Amino acid sequence: SAVISQKPSRDICQRGTSLTIQCQVDSQVTMMFWYRQQPGQSLTLIATANQGSEATYESGFVIDKFPISRPNLTFSTLTVSNMSPEDSSIYLCSVPEQGAFFGQGTRLTVV
Amino acid sequence: AQKITQTQPGMFVQEKEAVTLDCTYDTSDPSYGLFWYKQPSSGEMIFLIYQGSYDQQNATEGRYSLNFQKARKSANLVISASQLGDSAMYFCAMRADSSYKLIFGSGTRLLVRP
């Protein structure tokens, strides 16, 4: 199974600022997924990050708010832009290959 | 469209007893997989067990087993000999083999009583 390292594990940010979350995998993977889990809710897919092409966003999520980079087959970043308190959530990256494993998650609080 | 339903928002179980967490699903894809995850208060998603739609036998992983009833479209998680450390949120998820996206249920909060 893949080992997925995500950082930061948590952060408290001021509204109006941006936070970039990093996800590193110990093997090359084709797809990486980014999920959001709002307080008390289940996980919702934000987008699919494919190496060498633009990320594919799910309904309700836009690139200006959640820009994603995928510079190589082992790394991706998700930026939460112009944050508001409603963005307070746990953000998780996932690798669908070799199963469906997740990074440790980033618990974001926007104040 | 795919859908996962977990009808138990919360469950209690006595330590050392077995507990079943319910999960039903709906999909038109003929090939799919079903997953269970544990989410402790730290927020990480811990993979527990996987069942493929064509698997003939129910999956087992240590104290976890998946009661897969394909005709009923159910994939219940059974935890045997509950431990205090089992207290957490549990999510059922499905992934069609035509897509790698996971669809999650709403989760069940399990509390193990000493």
PDB file of C-alpha atoms in Angstrom:
ATOM      1  CA  SER A   1       0.000   0.000   0.000  1.00  0.00           C
ATOM      2  CA  ALA A   2       1.094   3.557  -0.664  1.00  0.00           C
ATOM      3  CA  VAL A   3       2.401   5.759   2.124  1.00  0.00           C
ATOM      4  CA  ILE A   4       0.889   9.226   1.883  1.00  0.00           C
ATOM      5  CA  SER A   5       2.318  12.172   3.793  1.00  0.00           C
ATOM      6  CA  GLN A   6       0.224  15.293   4.117  1.00  0.00           C
ATOM      7  CA  LYS A   7       1.161  18.582   5.683  1.00  0.00           C
ATOM      8  CA  PRO A   8       0.438  20.673   7.570  1.00  0.00           C
ATOM      9  CA  SER A   9      -1.563  18.486   9.904  1.00  0.00           C
ATOM     10  CA  ARG A  10      -3.448  21.488  11.198  1.00  0.00           C
ATOM     11  CA  ASP A  11      -3.479  25.234  10.900  1.00  0.00           C
ATOM     12  CA  ILE A  12      -5.389  28.265  12.100  1.00  0.00           C
ATOM     13  CA  CYS A  13      -5.639  30.984   9.471  1.00  0.00           C
ATOM     14  CA  GLN A  14      -7.021  34.469   9.198  1.00  0.00           C
ATOM     15  CA  ARG A  15      -9.921  35.071   6.874  1.00  0.00           C
ATOM     16  CA  GLY A  16      -8.917  36.418   3.493  1.00  0.00           C
ATOM     17  CA  THR A  17      -5.617  34.537   3.435  1.00  0.00           C
ATOM     18  CA  SER A  18      -4.665  31.361   1.556  1.00  0.00           C
ATOM     19  CA  LEU A  19      -3.244  28.043   2.700  1.00  0.00           C
ATOM     20  CA  THR A  20      -1.425  25.486   0.584  1.00  0.00           C
ATOM     21  CA  ILE A  21      -1.648  21.845   1.618  1.00  0.00           C
ATOM     22  CA  GLN A  22       0.944  19.375   0.389  1.00  0.00           C
ATOM     23  CA  CYS A  23       0.524  15.688  -0.340  1.00  0.00           C
ATOM     24  CA  GLN A  24       3.514  13.402  -0.982  1.00  0.00           C
ATOM     25  CA  VAL A  25       3.249   9.745  -2.010  1.00  0.00           C
ATOM     26  CA  ASP A  26       6.060   7.234  -1.717  1.00  0.00           C
ATOM     27  CA  SER A  27       5.392   5.777  -5.161  1.00  0.00           C
ATOM     28  CA  GLN A  28       4.351   7.068  -8.550  1.00  0.00           C
ATOM     29  CA  VAL A  29       0.588   7.279  -8.989  1.00  0.00           C
ATOM     30  CA  THR A  30      -1.559   8.410 -11.862  1.00  0.00           C
ATOM     31  CA  MET A  31      -4.380  10.041  -9.938  1.00  0.00           C
ATOM     32  CA  MET A  32      -4.611  11.882  -6.665  1.00  0.00           C
ATOM     33  CA  PHE A  33      -7.859  13.008  -5.128  1.00  0.00           C
ATOM     34  CA  TRP A  34      -8.574  15.889  -2.791  1.00  0.00           C
ATOM     35  CA  TYR A  35     -11.516  15.648  -0.372  1.00  0.00           C
ATOM     36  CA  ARG A  36     -13.128  18.053   2.051  1.00  0.00           C
ATOM     37  CA  GLN A  37     -14.882  17.108   5.271  1.00  0.00           C
ATOM     38  CA  GLN A  38     -16.848  19.921   6.831  1.00  0.00           C
ATOM     39  CA  PRO A  39     -17.553  19.724  10.580  1.00  0.00           C
ATOM     40  CA  GLY A  40     -19.917  16.885  11.396  1.00  0.00           C
ATOM     41  CA  GLN A  41     -20.220  15.894   7.739  1.00  0.00           C
ATOM     42  CA  SER A  42     -19.006  13.164   5.461  1.00  0.00           C
ATOM     43  CA  LEU A  43     -16.272  13.474   2.858  1.00  0.00           C
ATOM     44  CA  THR A  44     -16.881  15.261  -0.421  1.00  0.00           C
ATOM     45  CA  LEU A  45     -14.596  15.061  -3.421  1.00  0.00           C
ATOM     46  CA  ILE A  46     -13.158  18.419  -4.457  1.00  0.00           C
ATOM     47  CA  ALA A  47     -11.138  17.448  -7.501  1.00  0.00           C
ATOM     48  CA  THR A  48      -8.963  14.893  -9.237  1.00  0.00           C
ATOM     49  CA  ALA A  49      -5.338  15.886  -9.773  1.00  0.00           C
ATOM     50  CA  ASN A  50      -3.755  14.311 -12.853  1.00  0.00           C
ATOM     51  CA  GLN A  51      -0.109  14.752 -13.688  1.00  0.00           C
ATOM     52  CA  GLY A  52       0.452  16.820 -16.781  1.00  0.00           C
ATOM     53  CA  SER A  53      -3.068  18.140 -17.126  1.00  0.00           C
ATOM     54  CA  GLU A  54      -5.507  20.461 -15.416  1.00  0.00           C
ATOM     55  CA  ALA A  55      -7.303  19.170 -12.372  1.00  0.00           C
ATOM     56  CA  THR A  56     -10.888  18.029 -12.803  1.00  0.00           C
ATOM     57  CA  TYR A  57     -13.247  19.705 -10.358  1.00  0.00           C
ATOM     58  CA  GLU A  58     -16.495  18.346  -8.975  1.00  0.00           C
ATOM     59  CA  SER A  59     -19.713  20.306  -9.059  1.00  0.00           C
ATOM     60  CA  GLY A  60     -19.631  23.142  -6.553  1.00  0.00           C
ATOM     61  CA  PHE A  61     -15.849  23.515  -6.538  1.00  0.00           C
ATOM     62  CA  VAL A  62     -13.915  25.942  -8.740  1.00  0.00           C
ATOM     63  CA  ILE A  63     -10.292  26.375  -9.628  1.00  0.00           C
ATOM     64  CA  ASP A  64     -10.110  29.977  -8.425  1.00  0.00           C
ATOM     65  CA  LYS A  65     -11.045  28.888  -4.916  1.00  0.00           C
ATOM     66  CA  PHE A  66      -9.154  25.567  -4.825  1.00  0.00           C
ATOM     67  CA  PRO A  67      -6.226  25.700  -7.234  1.00  0.00           C
ATOM     68  CA  ILE A  68      -4.379  22.396  -7.496  1.00  0.00           C
ATOM     69  CA  SER A  69      -0.913  21.611  -8.724  1.00  0.00           C
ATOM     70  CA  ARG A  70       0.456  18.240  -9.795  1.00  0.00           C
ATOM     71  CA  PRO A  71       4.056  18.760 -10.856  1.00  0.00           C
ATOM     72  CA  ASN A  72       5.016  15.064 -10.854  1.00  0.00           C
ATOM     73  CA  LEU A  73       3.668  11.581 -10.181  1.00  0.00           C
ATOM     74  CA  THR A  74       4.370  11.651  -6.431  1.00  0.00           C
ATOM     75  CA  PHE A  75       3.297  15.119  -5.323  1.00  0.00           C
ATOM     76  CA  SER A  76       0.293  17.449  -5.333  1.00  0.00           C
ATOM     77  CA  THR A  77      -0.808  20.609  -3.602  1.00  0.00           C
ATOM     78  CA  LEU A  78      -4.230  22.042  -2.849  1.00  0.00           C
ATOM     79  CA  THR A  79      -4.585  25.730  -2.069  1.00  0.00           C
ATOM     80  CA  VAL A  80      -7.600  27.076  -0.231  1.00  0.00           C
ATOM     81  CA  SER A  81      -7.819  30.685  -1.390  1.00  0.00           C
ATOM     82  CA  ASN A  82      -9.337  33.792   0.145  1.00  0.00           C
ATOM     83  CA  MET A  83     -10.501  31.795   3.124  1.00  0.00           C
ATOM     84  CA  SER A  84     -13.651  32.394   5.133  1.00  0.00           C
ATOM     85  CA  PRO A  85     -14.855  30.611   8.294  1.00  0.00           C
ATOM     86  CA  GLU A  86     -16.968  28.354   6.049  1.00  0.00           C
ATOM     87  CA  ASP A  87     -13.736  26.831   4.751  1.00  0.00           C
ATOM     88  CA  SER A  88     -12.975  25.397   8.183  1.00  0.00           C
ATOM     89  CA  SER A  89     -12.780  21.694   7.430  1.00  0.00           C
ATOM     90  CA  ILE A  90     -10.535  18.690   7.274  1.00  0.00           C
ATOM     91  CA  TYR A  91      -8.871  18.392   3.872  1.00  0.00           C
ATOM     92  CA  LEU A  92      -7.572  14.994   2.800  1.00  0.00           C
ATOM     93  CA  CYS A  93      -5.646  13.706  -0.158  1.00  0.00           C
ATOM     94  CA  SER A  94      -6.183  10.195  -1.405  1.00  0.00           C
ATOM     95  CA  VAL A  95      -4.529   7.792  -3.780  1.00  0.00           C
ATOM     96  CA  PRO A  96      -6.922   5.395  -5.512  1.00  0.00           C
ATOM     97  CA  GLU A  97      -4.278   3.029  -6.791  1.00  0.00           C
ATOM     98  CA  GLN A  98      -3.314   0.048  -4.658  1.00  0.00           C
ATOM     99  CA  GLY A  99      -6.530   0.465  -2.730  1.00  0.00           C
ATOM    100  CA  ALA A 100      -7.941   3.737  -1.488  1.00  0.00           C
ATOM    101  CA  PHE A 101      -5.635   5.244   1.090  1.00  0.00           C
ATOM    102  CA  PHE A 102      -5.601   8.683   2.611  1.00  0.00           C
ATOM    103  CA  GLY A 103      -3.094  11.090   3.961  1.00  0.00           C
ATOM    104  CA  GLN A 104      -3.298  12.083   7.610  1.00  0.00           C
ATOM    105  CA  GLY A 105      -5.516  15.053   6.805  1.00  0.00           C
ATOM    106  CA  THR A 106      -5.187  18.797   7.376  1.00  0.00           C
ATOM    107  CA  ARG A 107      -7.504  20.284   9.974  1.00  0.00           C
ATOM    108  CA  LEU A 108      -8.053  23.901   8.938  1.00  0.00           C
ATOM    109  CA  THR A 109      -9.680  26.507  11.157  1.00  0.00           C
ATOM    110  CA  VAL A 110     -10.383  29.936   9.699  1.00  0.00           C
ATOM    111  CA  VAL A 111     -10.903  32.768  12.159  1.00  0.00           C
TER     112      VAL A 111
ATOM    113  CA  ALA B   1     -26.067   7.579  -9.755  1.00  0.00           C
ATOM    114  CA  GLN B   2     -24.277   6.020  -6.848  1.00  0.00           C
ATOM    115  CA  LYS B   3     -25.410   6.317  -3.276  1.00  0.00           C
ATOM    116  CA  ILE B   4     -24.290   5.034   0.103  1.00  0.00           C
ATOM    117  CA  THR B   5     -26.635   4.996   3.093  1.00  0.00           C
ATOM    118  CA  GLN B   6     -25.680   4.568   6.721  1.00  0.00           C
ATOM    119  CA  THR B   7     -28.814   4.708   8.840  1.00  0.00           C
ATOM    120  CA  GLN B   8     -27.200   4.596  12.272  1.00  0.00           C
ATOM    121  CA  PRO B   9     -25.897   8.016  13.335  1.00  0.00           C
ATOM    122  CA  GLY B  10     -24.652   6.562  16.621  1.00  0.00           C
ATOM    123  CA  MET B  11     -24.124   3.172  18.194  1.00  0.00           C
ATOM    124  CA  PHE B  12     -23.135   1.908  21.621  1.00  0.00           C
ATOM    125  CA  VAL B  13     -21.476  -1.416  22.320  1.00  0.00           C
ATOM    126  CA  GLN B  14     -20.132  -3.000  25.455  1.00  0.00           C
ATOM    127  CA  GLU B  15     -16.439  -3.744  25.522  1.00  0.00           C
ATOM    128  CA  LYS B  16     -15.640  -7.271  24.262  1.00  0.00           C
ATOM    129  CA  GLU B  17     -19.010  -7.562  22.524  1.00  0.00           C
ATOM    130  CA  ALA B  18     -19.529  -7.670  18.763  1.00  0.00           C
ATOM    131  CA  VAL B  19     -21.224  -4.853  16.860  1.00  0.00           C
ATOM    132  CA  THR B  20     -22.623  -4.506  13.353  1.00  0.00           C
ATOM    133  CA  LEU B  21     -22.585  -1.215  11.491  1.00  0.00           C
ATOM    134  CA  ASP B  22     -25.053  -1.030   8.628  1.00  0.00           C
ATOM    135  CA  CYS B  23     -24.372   0.123   5.093  1.00  0.00           C
ATOM    136  CA  THR B  24     -26.541  -0.098   2.004  1.00  0.00           C
ATOM    137  CA  TYR B  25     -25.580   1.081  -1.434  1.00  0.00           C
ATOM    138  CA  ASP B  26     -27.005   1.740  -4.839  1.00  0.00           C
ATOM    139  CA  THR B  27     -25.204   1.644  -8.152  1.00  0.00           C
ATOM    140  CA  SER B  28     -25.838   0.685 -11.734  1.00  0.00           C
ATOM    141  CA  ASP B  29     -22.208  -0.258 -12.306  1.00  0.00           C
ATOM    142  CA  PRO B  30     -21.691  -4.026 -12.508  1.00  0.00           C
ATOM    143  CA  SER B  31     -18.204  -3.854 -11.062  1.00  0.00           C
ATOM    144  CA  TYR B  32     -17.494  -1.925  -7.896  1.00  0.00           C
ATOM    145  CA  GLY B  33     -15.771  -2.036  -4.552  1.00  0.00           C
ATOM    146  CA  LEU B  34     -16.946  -1.347  -1.049  1.00  0.00           C
ATOM    147  CA  PHE B  35     -14.736   0.110   1.669  1.00  0.00           C
ATOM    148  CA  TRP B  36     -14.927   0.776   5.380  1.00  0.00           C
ATOM    149  CA  TYR B  37     -12.890   3.447   7.114  1.00  0.00           C
ATOM    150  CA  LYS B  38     -12.366   4.397  10.733  1.00  0.00           C
ATOM    151  CA  GLN B  39     -11.935   8.062  11.607  1.00  0.00           C
ATOM    152  CA  PRO B  40     -10.720   8.788  15.133  1.00  0.00           C
ATOM    153  CA  SER B  41     -10.889  12.268  16.604  1.00  0.00           C
ATOM    154  CA  SER B  42      -7.519  13.065  14.996  1.00  0.00           C
ATOM    155  CA  GLY B  43      -9.300  13.210  11.633  1.00  0.00           C
ATOM    156  CA  GLU B  44      -7.250  10.712   9.692  1.00  0.00           C
ATOM    157  CA  MET B  45      -9.085   8.136   7.585  1.00  0.00           C
ATOM    158  CA  ILE B  46      -7.906   4.635   8.421  1.00  0.00           C
ATOM    159  CA  PHE B  47      -8.687   1.947   5.862  1.00  0.00           C
ATOM    160  CA  LEU B  48     -10.223  -1.128   7.490  1.00  0.00           C
ATOM    161  CA  ILE B  49     -11.543  -3.540   4.897  1.00  0.00           C
ATOM    162  CA  TYR B  50     -12.443  -3.929   1.226  1.00  0.00           C
ATOM    163  CA  GLN B  51     -14.962  -6.059  -0.647  1.00  0.00           C
ATOM    164  CA  GLY B  52     -15.084  -6.390  -4.420  1.00  0.00           C
ATOM    165  CA  SER B  53     -18.442  -6.884  -6.060  1.00  0.00           C
ATOM    166  CA  TYR B  54     -17.308 -10.136  -7.652  1.00  0.00           C
ATOM    167  CA  ASP B  55     -15.693 -11.549  -4.552  1.00  0.00           C
ATOM    168  CA  GLN B  56     -17.402 -14.780  -3.597  1.00  0.00           C
ATOM    169  CA  GLN B  57     -16.419 -14.732   0.025  1.00  0.00           C
ATOM    170  CA  ASN B  58     -16.929 -12.056   2.638  1.00  0.00           C
ATOM    171  CA  ALA B  59     -13.798 -10.074   3.407  1.00  0.00           C
ATOM    172  CA  THR B  60     -12.141 -10.380   6.796  1.00  0.00           C
ATOM    173  CA  GLU B  61      -9.272  -8.436   8.365  1.00  0.00           C
ATOM    174  CA  GLY B  62      -8.502  -9.402  11.927  1.00  0.00           C
ATOM    175  CA  ARG B  63     -11.458  -8.366  14.095  1.00  0.00           C
ATOM    176  CA  TYR B  64     -13.208  -6.775  11.123  1.00  0.00           C
ATOM    177  CA  SER B  65     -15.434  -8.656   8.728  1.00  0.00           C
ATOM    178  CA  LEU B  66     -17.728  -7.426   6.008  1.00  0.00           C
ATOM    179  CA  ASN B  67     -21.133  -9.043   5.663  1.00  0.00           C
ATOM    180  CA  PHE B  68     -21.690  -8.624   1.931  1.00  0.00           C
ATOM    181  CA  GLN B  69     -25.177  -9.358   0.638  1.00  0.00           C
ATOM    182  CA  LYS B  70     -25.122  -8.407  -3.018  1.00  0.00           C
ATOM    183  CA  ALA B  71     -28.789  -9.030  -3.742  1.00  0.00           C
ATOM    184  CA  ARG B  72     -29.775  -6.765  -0.871  1.00  0.00           C
ATOM    185  CA  LYS B  73     -27.042  -4.262  -1.767  1.00  0.00           C
ATOM    186  CA  SER B  74     -25.748  -4.229   1.754  1.00  0.00           C
ATOM    187  CA  ALA B  75     -22.190  -4.271   3.100  1.00  0.00           C
ATOM    188  CA  ASN B  76     -22.330  -4.268   6.858  1.00  0.00           C
ATOM    189  CA  LEU B  77     -19.192  -4.064   8.976  1.00  0.00           C
ATOM    190  CA  VAL B  78     -18.906  -6.446  11.886  1.00  0.00           C
ATOM    191  CA  ILE B  79     -16.410  -5.671  14.628  1.00  0.00           C
ATOM    192  CA  SER B  80     -15.810  -8.572  16.972  1.00  0.00           C
ATOM    193  CA  ALA B  81     -14.547  -8.299  20.553  1.00  0.00           C
ATOM    194  CA  SER B  82     -14.900  -4.506  20.696  1.00  0.00           C
ATOM    195  CA  GLN B  83     -12.148  -2.541  22.365  1.00  0.00           C
ATOM    196  CA  LEU B  84     -12.201   0.939  23.866  1.00  0.00           C
ATOM    197  CA  GLY B  85      -9.931   2.084  21.051  1.00  0.00           C
ATOM    198  CA  ASP B  86     -12.645   1.214  18.535  1.00  0.00           C
ATOM    199  CA  SER B  87     -14.593   4.302  19.586  1.00  0.00           C
ATOM    200  CA  ALA B  88     -14.592   6.495  16.475  1.00  0.00           C
ATOM    201  CA  MET B  89     -16.563   7.476  13.383  1.00  0.00           C
ATOM    202  CA  TYR B  90     -16.957   4.760  10.798  1.00  0.00           C
ATOM    203  CA  PHE B  91     -17.597   5.473   7.134  1.00  0.00           C
ATOM    204  CA  CYS B  92     -18.774   3.145   4.420  1.00  0.00           C
ATOM    205  CA  ALA B  93     -17.719   4.055   0.890  1.00  0.00           C
ATOM    206  CA  MET B  94     -18.162   2.743  -2.619  1.00  0.00           C
ATOM    207  CA  ARG B  95     -16.124   3.055  -5.764  1.00  0.00           C
ATOM    208  CA  ALA B  96     -17.235   1.966  -9.201  1.00  0.00           C
ATOM    209  CA  ASP B  97     -14.449   0.329 -11.166  1.00  0.00           C
ATOM    210  CA  SER B  98     -15.265   2.639 -14.076  1.00  0.00           C
ATOM    211  CA  SER B  99     -14.278   5.584 -11.886  1.00  0.00           C
ATOM    212  CA  TYR B 100     -11.817   5.830  -9.052  1.00  0.00           C
ATOM    213  CA  LYS B 101     -13.913   8.234  -7.042  1.00  0.00           C
ATOM    214  CA  LEU B 102     -15.087   7.228  -3.590  1.00  0.00           C
ATOM    215  CA  ILE B 103     -18.658   7.992  -2.555  1.00  0.00           C
ATOM    216  CA  PHE B 104     -19.114   8.096   1.204  1.00  0.00           C
ATOM    217  CA  GLY B 105     -21.996   7.452   3.528  1.00  0.00           C
ATOM    218  CA  SER B 106     -22.866   9.848   6.325  1.00  0.00           C
ATOM    219  CA  GLY B 107     -21.014   7.799   8.921  1.00  0.00           C
ATOM    220  CA  THR B 108     -21.778   6.060  12.221  1.00  0.00           C
ATOM    221  CA  ARG B 109     -20.291   7.155  15.519  1.00  0.00           C
ATOM    222  CA  LEU B 110     -19.412   4.120  17.614  1.00  0.00           C
ATOM    223  CA  LEU B 111     -18.880   4.385  21.344  1.00  0.00           C
ATOM    224  CA  VAL B 112     -17.474   1.401  23.192  1.00  0.00           C
ATOM    225  CA  ARG B 113     -18.458   1.277  26.850  1.00  0.00           C
ATOM    226  CA  PRO B 114     -16.116  -0.239  29.465  1.00  0.00           C
TER     227      PRO B 114
END
